[in-house]
Coordinates of C-alpha atoms in Angstrom, one line a residue:
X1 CA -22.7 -4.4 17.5
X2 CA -20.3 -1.9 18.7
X3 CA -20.0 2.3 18.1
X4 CA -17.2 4.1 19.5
X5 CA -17.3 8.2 20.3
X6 CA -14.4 10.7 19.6
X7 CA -12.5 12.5 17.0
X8 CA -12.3 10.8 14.0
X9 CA -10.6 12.0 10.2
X10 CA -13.9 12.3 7.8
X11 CA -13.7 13.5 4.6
X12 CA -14.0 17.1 5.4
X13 CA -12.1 17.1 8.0
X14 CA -11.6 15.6 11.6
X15 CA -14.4 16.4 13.9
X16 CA -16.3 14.6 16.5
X17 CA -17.8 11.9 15.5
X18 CA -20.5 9.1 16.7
X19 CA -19.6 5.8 15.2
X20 CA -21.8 2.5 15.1
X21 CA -21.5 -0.8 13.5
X22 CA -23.4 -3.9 13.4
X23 CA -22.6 -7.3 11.2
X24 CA -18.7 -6.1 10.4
X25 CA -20.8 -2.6 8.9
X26 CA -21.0 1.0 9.3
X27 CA -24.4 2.0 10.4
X28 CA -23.7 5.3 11.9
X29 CA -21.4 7.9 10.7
X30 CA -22.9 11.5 12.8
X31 CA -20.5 14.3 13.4
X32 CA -22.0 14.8 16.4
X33 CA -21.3 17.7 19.9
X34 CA -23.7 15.4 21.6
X35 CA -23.1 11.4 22.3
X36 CA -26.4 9.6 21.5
X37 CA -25.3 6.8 23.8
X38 CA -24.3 7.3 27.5
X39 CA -20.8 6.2 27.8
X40 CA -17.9 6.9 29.9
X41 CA -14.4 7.6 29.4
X42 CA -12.3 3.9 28.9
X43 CA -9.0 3.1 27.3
X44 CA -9.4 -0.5 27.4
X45 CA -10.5 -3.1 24.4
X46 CA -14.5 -3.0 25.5
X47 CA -16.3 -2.7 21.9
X48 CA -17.7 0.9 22.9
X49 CA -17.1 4.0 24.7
X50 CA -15.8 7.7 24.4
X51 CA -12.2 7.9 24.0
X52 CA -9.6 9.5 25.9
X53 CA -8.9 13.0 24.5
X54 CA -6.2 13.4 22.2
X55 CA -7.1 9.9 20.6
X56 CA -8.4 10.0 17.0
X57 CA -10.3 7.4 15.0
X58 CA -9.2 6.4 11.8
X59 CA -10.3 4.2 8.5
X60 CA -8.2 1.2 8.4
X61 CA -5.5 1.9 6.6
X62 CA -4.9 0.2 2.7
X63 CA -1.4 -0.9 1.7
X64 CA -1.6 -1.7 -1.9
X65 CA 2.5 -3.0 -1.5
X66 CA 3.8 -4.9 0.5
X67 CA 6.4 -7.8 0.5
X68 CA 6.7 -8.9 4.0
X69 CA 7.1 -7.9 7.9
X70 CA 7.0 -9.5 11.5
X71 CA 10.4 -11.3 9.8
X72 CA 8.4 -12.9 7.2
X73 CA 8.4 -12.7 3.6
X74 CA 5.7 -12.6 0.9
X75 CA 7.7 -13.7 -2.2
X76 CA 10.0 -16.3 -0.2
X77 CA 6.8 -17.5 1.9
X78 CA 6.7 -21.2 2.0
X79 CA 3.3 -21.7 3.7
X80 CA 0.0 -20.1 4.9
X81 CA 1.9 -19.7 8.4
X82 CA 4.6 -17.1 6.7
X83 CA 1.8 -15.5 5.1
X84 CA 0.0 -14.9 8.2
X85 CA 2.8 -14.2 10.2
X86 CA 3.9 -11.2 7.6
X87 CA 0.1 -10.2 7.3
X88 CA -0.4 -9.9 10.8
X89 CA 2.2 -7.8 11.6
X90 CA 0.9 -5.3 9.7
X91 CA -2.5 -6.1 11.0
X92 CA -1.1 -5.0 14.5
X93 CA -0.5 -1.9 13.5
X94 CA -4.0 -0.7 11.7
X95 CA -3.4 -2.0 7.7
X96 CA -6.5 -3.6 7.7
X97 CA -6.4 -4.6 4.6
X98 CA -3.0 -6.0 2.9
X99 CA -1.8 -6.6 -0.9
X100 CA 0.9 -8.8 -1.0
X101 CA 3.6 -7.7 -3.5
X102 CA 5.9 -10.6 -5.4
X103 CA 9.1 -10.0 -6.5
X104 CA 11.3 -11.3 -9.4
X105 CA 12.2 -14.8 -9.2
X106 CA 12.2 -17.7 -11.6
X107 CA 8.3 -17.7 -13.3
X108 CA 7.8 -21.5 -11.5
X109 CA 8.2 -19.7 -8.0
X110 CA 6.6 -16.7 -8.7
X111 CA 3.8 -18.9 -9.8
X112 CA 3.7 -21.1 -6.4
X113 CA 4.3 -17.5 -4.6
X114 CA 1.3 -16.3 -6.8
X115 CA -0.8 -19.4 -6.1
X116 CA -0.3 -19.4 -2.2
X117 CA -1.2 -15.7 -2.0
X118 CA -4.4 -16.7 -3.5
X119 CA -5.2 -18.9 -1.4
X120 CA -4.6 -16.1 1.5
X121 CA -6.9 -13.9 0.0
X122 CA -9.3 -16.3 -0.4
X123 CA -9.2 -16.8 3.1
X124 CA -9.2 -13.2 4.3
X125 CA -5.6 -13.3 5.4
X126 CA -4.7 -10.4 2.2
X127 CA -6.5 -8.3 0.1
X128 CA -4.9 -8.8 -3.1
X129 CA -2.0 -9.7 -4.9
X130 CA 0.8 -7.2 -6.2
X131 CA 2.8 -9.2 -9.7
X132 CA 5.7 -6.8 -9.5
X133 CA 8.4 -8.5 -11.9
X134 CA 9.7 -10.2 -14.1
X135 CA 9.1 -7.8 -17.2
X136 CA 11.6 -5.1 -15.6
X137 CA 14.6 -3.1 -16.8
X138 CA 17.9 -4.8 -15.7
X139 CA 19.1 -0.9 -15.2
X140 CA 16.5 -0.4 -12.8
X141 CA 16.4 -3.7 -11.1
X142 CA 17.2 -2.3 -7.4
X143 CA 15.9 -5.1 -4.9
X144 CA 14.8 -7.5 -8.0
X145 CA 16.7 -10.0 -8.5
X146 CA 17.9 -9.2 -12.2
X147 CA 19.0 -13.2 -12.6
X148 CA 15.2 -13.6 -13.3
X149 CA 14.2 -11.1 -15.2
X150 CA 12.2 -11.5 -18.4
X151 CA 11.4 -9.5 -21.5
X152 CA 7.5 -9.3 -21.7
X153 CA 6.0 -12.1 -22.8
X154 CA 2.1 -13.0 -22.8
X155 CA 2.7 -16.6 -22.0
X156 CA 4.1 -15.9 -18.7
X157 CA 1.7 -13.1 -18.1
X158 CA -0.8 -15.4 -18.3
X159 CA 0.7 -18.4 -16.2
X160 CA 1.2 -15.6 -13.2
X161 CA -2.5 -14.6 -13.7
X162 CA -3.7 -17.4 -13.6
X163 CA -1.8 -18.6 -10.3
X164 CA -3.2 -15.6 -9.1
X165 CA -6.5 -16.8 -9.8
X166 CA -8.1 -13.3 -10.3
X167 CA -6.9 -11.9 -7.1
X168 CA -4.2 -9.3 -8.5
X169 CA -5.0 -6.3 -8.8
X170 CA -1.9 -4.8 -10.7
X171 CA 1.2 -6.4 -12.5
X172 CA 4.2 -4.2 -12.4
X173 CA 6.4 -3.5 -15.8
X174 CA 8.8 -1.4 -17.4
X175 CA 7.2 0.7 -20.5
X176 CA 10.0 0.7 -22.6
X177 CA 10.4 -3.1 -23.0
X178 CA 9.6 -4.6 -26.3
X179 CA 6.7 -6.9 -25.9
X180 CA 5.0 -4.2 -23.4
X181 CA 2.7 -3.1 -25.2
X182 CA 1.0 -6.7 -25.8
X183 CA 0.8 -7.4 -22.1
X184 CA -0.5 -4.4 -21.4
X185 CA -3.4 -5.0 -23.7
X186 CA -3.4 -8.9 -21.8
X187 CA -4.0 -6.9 -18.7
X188 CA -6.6 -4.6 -19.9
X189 CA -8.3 -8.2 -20.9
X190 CA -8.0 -9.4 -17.4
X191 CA -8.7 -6.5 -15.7
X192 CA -5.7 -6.1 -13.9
X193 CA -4.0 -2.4 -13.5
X194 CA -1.3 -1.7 -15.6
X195 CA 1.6 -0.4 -13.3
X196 CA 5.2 1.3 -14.6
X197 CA 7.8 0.4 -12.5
X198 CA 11.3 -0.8 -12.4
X199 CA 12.1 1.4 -15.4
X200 CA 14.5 3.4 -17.3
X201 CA 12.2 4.6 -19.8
X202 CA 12.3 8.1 -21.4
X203 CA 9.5 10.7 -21.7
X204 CA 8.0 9.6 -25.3
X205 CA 7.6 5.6 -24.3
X206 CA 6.2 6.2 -20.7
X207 CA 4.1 8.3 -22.1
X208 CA 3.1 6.0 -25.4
X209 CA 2.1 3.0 -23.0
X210 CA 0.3 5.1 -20.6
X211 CA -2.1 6.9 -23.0
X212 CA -2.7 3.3 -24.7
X213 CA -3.7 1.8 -21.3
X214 CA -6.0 4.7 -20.2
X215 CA -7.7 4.3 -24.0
X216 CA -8.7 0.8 -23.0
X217 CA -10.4 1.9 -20.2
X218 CA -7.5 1.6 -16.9
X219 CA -6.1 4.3 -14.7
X220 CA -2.7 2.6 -13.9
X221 CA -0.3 3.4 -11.4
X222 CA 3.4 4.7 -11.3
X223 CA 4.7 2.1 -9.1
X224 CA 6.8 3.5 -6.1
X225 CA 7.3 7.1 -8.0
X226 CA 10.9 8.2 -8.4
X227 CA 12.6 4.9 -6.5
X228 CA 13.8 2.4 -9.2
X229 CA 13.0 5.0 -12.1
X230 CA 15.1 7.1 -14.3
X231 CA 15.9 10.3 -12.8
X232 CA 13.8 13.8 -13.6
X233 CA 16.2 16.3 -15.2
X234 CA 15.2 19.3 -17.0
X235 CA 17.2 18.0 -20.5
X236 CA 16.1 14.3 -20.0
X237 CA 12.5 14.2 -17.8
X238 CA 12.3 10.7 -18.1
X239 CA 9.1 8.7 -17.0
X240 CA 8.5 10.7 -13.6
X241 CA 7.2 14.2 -15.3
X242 CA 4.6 12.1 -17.4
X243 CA 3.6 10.0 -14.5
X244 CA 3.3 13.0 -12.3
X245 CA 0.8 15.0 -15.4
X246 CA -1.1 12.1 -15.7
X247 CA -2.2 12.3 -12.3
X248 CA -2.8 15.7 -12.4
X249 CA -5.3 15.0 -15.2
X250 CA -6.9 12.2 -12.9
X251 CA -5.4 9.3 -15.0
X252 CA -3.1 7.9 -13.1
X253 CA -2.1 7.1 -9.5
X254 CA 1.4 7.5 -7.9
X255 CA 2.8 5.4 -5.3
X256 CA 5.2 7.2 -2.7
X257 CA 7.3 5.3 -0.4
X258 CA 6.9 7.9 2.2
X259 CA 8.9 6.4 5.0
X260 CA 11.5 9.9 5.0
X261 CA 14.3 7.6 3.7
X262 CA 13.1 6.4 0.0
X263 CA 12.3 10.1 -0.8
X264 CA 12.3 13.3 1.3
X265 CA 9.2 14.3 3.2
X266 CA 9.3 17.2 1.8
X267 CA 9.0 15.7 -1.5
X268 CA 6.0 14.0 -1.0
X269 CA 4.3 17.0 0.7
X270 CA 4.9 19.1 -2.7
X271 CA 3.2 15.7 -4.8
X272 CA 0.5 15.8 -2.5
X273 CA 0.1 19.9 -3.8
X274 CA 0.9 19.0 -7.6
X275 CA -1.8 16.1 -7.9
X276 CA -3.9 15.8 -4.3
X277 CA -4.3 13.0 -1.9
X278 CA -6.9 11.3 -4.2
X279 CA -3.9 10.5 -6.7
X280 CA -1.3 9.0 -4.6
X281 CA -1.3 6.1 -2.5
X282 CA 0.9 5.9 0.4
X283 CA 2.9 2.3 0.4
X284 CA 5.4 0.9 2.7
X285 CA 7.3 -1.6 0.0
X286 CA 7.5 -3.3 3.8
X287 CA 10.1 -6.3 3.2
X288 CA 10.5 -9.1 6.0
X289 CA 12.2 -6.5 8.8
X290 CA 9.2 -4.0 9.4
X291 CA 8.4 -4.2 13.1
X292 CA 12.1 -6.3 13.6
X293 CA 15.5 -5.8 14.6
X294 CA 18.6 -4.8 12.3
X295 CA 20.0 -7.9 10.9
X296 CA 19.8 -9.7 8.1
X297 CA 16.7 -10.6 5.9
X298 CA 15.4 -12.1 2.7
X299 CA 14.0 -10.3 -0.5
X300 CA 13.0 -12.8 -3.4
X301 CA 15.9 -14.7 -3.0
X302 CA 18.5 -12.1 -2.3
X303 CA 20.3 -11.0 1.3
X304 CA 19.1 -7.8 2.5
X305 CA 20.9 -6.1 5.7
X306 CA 19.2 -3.9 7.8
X307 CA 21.3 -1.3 9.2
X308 CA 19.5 1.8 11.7
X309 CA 15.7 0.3 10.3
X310 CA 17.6 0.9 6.5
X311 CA 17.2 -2.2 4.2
X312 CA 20.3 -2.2 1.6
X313 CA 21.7 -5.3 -0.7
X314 CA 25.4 -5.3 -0.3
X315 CA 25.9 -3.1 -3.0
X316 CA 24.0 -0.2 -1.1
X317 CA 20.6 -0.3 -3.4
X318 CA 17.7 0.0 -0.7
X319 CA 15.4 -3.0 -0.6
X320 CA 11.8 -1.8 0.2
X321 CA 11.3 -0.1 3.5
X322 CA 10.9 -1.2 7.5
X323 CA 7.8 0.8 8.1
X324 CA 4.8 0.4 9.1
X325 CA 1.9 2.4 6.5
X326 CA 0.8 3.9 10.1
X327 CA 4.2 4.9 10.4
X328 CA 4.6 6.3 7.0
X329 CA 1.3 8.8 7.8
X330 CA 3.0 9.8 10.9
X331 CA 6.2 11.1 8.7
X332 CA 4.6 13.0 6.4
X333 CA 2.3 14.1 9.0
X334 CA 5.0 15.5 10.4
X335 CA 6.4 17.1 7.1
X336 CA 3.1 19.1 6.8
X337 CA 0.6 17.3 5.1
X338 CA -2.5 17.4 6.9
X339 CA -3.8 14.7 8.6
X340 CA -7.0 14.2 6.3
X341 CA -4.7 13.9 3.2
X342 CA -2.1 11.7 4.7
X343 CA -5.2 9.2 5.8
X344 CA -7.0 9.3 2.4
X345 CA -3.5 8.1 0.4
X346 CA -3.1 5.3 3.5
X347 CA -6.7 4.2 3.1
X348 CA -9.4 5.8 0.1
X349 CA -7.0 6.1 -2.7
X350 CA -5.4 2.2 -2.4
X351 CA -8.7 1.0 -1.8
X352 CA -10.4 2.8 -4.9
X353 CA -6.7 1.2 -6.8
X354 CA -7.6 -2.1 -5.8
X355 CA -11.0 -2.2 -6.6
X356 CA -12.0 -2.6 -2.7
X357 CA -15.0 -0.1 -2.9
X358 CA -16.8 -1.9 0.7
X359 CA -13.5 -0.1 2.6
X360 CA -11.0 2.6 3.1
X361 CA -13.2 5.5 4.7
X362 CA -15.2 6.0 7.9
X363 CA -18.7 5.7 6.3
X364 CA -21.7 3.9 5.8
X365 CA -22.2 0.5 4.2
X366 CA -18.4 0.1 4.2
X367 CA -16.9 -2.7 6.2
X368 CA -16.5 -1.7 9.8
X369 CA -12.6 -1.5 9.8
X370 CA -11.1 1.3 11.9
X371 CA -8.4 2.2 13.5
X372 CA -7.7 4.3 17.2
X373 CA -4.6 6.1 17.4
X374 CA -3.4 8.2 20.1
X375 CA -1.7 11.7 20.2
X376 CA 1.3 10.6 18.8
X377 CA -0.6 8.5 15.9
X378 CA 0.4 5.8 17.4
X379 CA -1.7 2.2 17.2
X380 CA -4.3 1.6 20.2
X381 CA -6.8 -0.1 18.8
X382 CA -7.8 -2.2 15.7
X383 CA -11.3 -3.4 14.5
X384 CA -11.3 -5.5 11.2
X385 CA -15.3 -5.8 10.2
X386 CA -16.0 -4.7 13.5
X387 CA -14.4 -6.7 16.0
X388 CA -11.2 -6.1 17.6
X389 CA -8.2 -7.4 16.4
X390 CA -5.2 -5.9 17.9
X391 CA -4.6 -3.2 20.7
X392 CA -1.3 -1.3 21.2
X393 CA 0.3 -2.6 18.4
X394 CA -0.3 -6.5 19.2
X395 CA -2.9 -8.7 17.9
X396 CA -5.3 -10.1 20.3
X397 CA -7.2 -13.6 20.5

């Protein structure tokens, strides 16, 4: 059992809060003026208490993409102990609950890559598993390693499903691709989420595929909106305009890398009052360097350098971000977007894309994973189903 006292970010709005769990649950969610426990002030990791002022409780946060962190990398990840070690760094810092994102590499390692993520969701280590590649547009490669990349094809499809062993949530692909169409359909099958990414499609085709897979009964996602995407321009929208009404209509979810350096701040503020919180989920596209030094890294095979917390290839293309998803709330945070909004695209929204409907809110029945930030939004505490599992940004015994 534990409860915890304080501010917390509910769905209509933050307020003070009376919070109890038992058995990794919620039992008690009471906006409350009154404790209904007598407790005293602590800032320690005892499982109960009131918190210090200025502190706020949060759901644990949802990161529906992520390749890596803590200086290891999903898609180059040779063991459970990689795995772990990238998982847990995000873990430290309040994603309770991580999708690990592959990248394009030949389909015999993306398969192993597949396989082994399976295994660390079937263990609790991730959440799910992100197929991002090979079915990509070599004009809109960015960080993928174009060497690998396929036209779509329902034989591979299937071999990187099947590695996945039902644990992916979404496979990633450009629209315009001949053979897209058909995999898409393979996906609806499977229930997987159908996500356009990696593309260099124009209005007519993004459109085309998307109205096909929300016929068959999906609500795909644009993966990473505007990053790796042909450009909006007001003679030639390209895919971005569609993705971004398809949303507003409630039938599709954008992704924003909202780190300040993938798009502006200010930019994801004005999605957020186009299409609301409820259609965008906040990612960190983390690669192996979130939480590490500049230097240089691994992406699927390629050399990324890491230069001032930015991760480039040599030819300058970025290659996923350095952030923490707690870090990424902060920055929009900070570009206006209230609090509430920023912590329902971190947590709610991913959870709902995934299919993870026992988290990603502070309420009842849902597994007991919060997290305690203080003034500055920065990590304090972590509780995964209840029991602490990191304080101040480190995980604990």
């Amino acid at each position: 059992m534990g409860f915890l006292y304080g501010r917390a970010a509910l769905p209509g709005g933050v307020r003070e809060c009376d919070i109890a769990w038992d058995n990794g649950v919620f039992t008690r969610i009471t906006p409350s003026e009154t404790r209904t426990h007598t407790t005293t002030k602590n800032d320690d990791a005892a499982p109960g208490g009131e918190l210090p002022d200025g502190w706020l409780i949060l759901p644990g946060l949802v990161d529906e993409h992520c390749h890596g962190g803590g200086g290891a990398s999903f898609p180059d990840a040779e063991d459970s102990a990689e795995v772990a070690q990238a998982a847990g760094e995000h873990l430290a810092h309040g994603t309770t609950s991580v999708a690990a994102a592959l990248t394009t590499l030949s389909v015999e390692r993306m398969e192993a890559g597949a396989s082994l993520m399976a295994d660390a969701v079937e263990d609790g280590t991730l959440a799910a598993i992100l197929i991002e590649g090979p079915f990509l547009s070599s004009e809109r490669a960015g960080a993928q390693n174009p060497a690998y990349l396929e036209a779509p094809s329902v034989e591979i499809a299937t071999r990187l499903l099947d590695a996945a062993r039902g644990h992916a949530w979404g496979m990633t692909l450009a629209p315009e691709l001949s053979g897209a169409s058909e995999v898409v359909d393979l996906l609806l099958e499977r229930g997987v989420v159908p996500t356009w990414g990696h593309t260099h499609a124009e209005a007519g085709p993004a459109r085309e595929l998307q109205e096909r897979a929300v016929a068959g009964g999906a609500i795909p996602v644009a993966t990473h909106l505007f990053n790796a995407m042909r450009e909006l321009r007001h003679r030639a929208p390209g895919p971005v305009a569609e993705y971004l009404a398809a949303a507003r209509r409630g039938s599709c979810v954008v992704e924003l890398i909202g780190d300040g350096v993938h798009i502006s701040s200010e930019l994801v503020r004005n999605v957020v009052e186009i299409v609301g919180p409820e259609n965008i989920a906040l990612i960190t596209d983390a690669m192996a360097a979130a939480g590490m030094a500049d230097g240089t890294y691994e992406l699927g095979g390629l050399r990324v350098h890491v230069t001032d917390g930015q991760a480039r290839l040599r030819g300058g293309n970025l290659a996923g971000g350095t952030s923490h998803l707690l870090d990424i709330v902060r920055t929009v945070v900070g570009a206006g977007v209230e609090l509430n909004n920023a912590v329902t695209m971190a947590s709610a929204t991913p959870a709902r894309v995934m299919g993870l409907d026992d988290r990603g809110a502070l309420e009842v029945g849902k597994r007991a994973d919060l997290l305690v930030v203080d003034e500055e939004l920065r990590p304090r505490r972590v509780y995964r189903a209840g029991k602490l599992v990191a304080q101040d940004g480190k995980l604990v015994a």
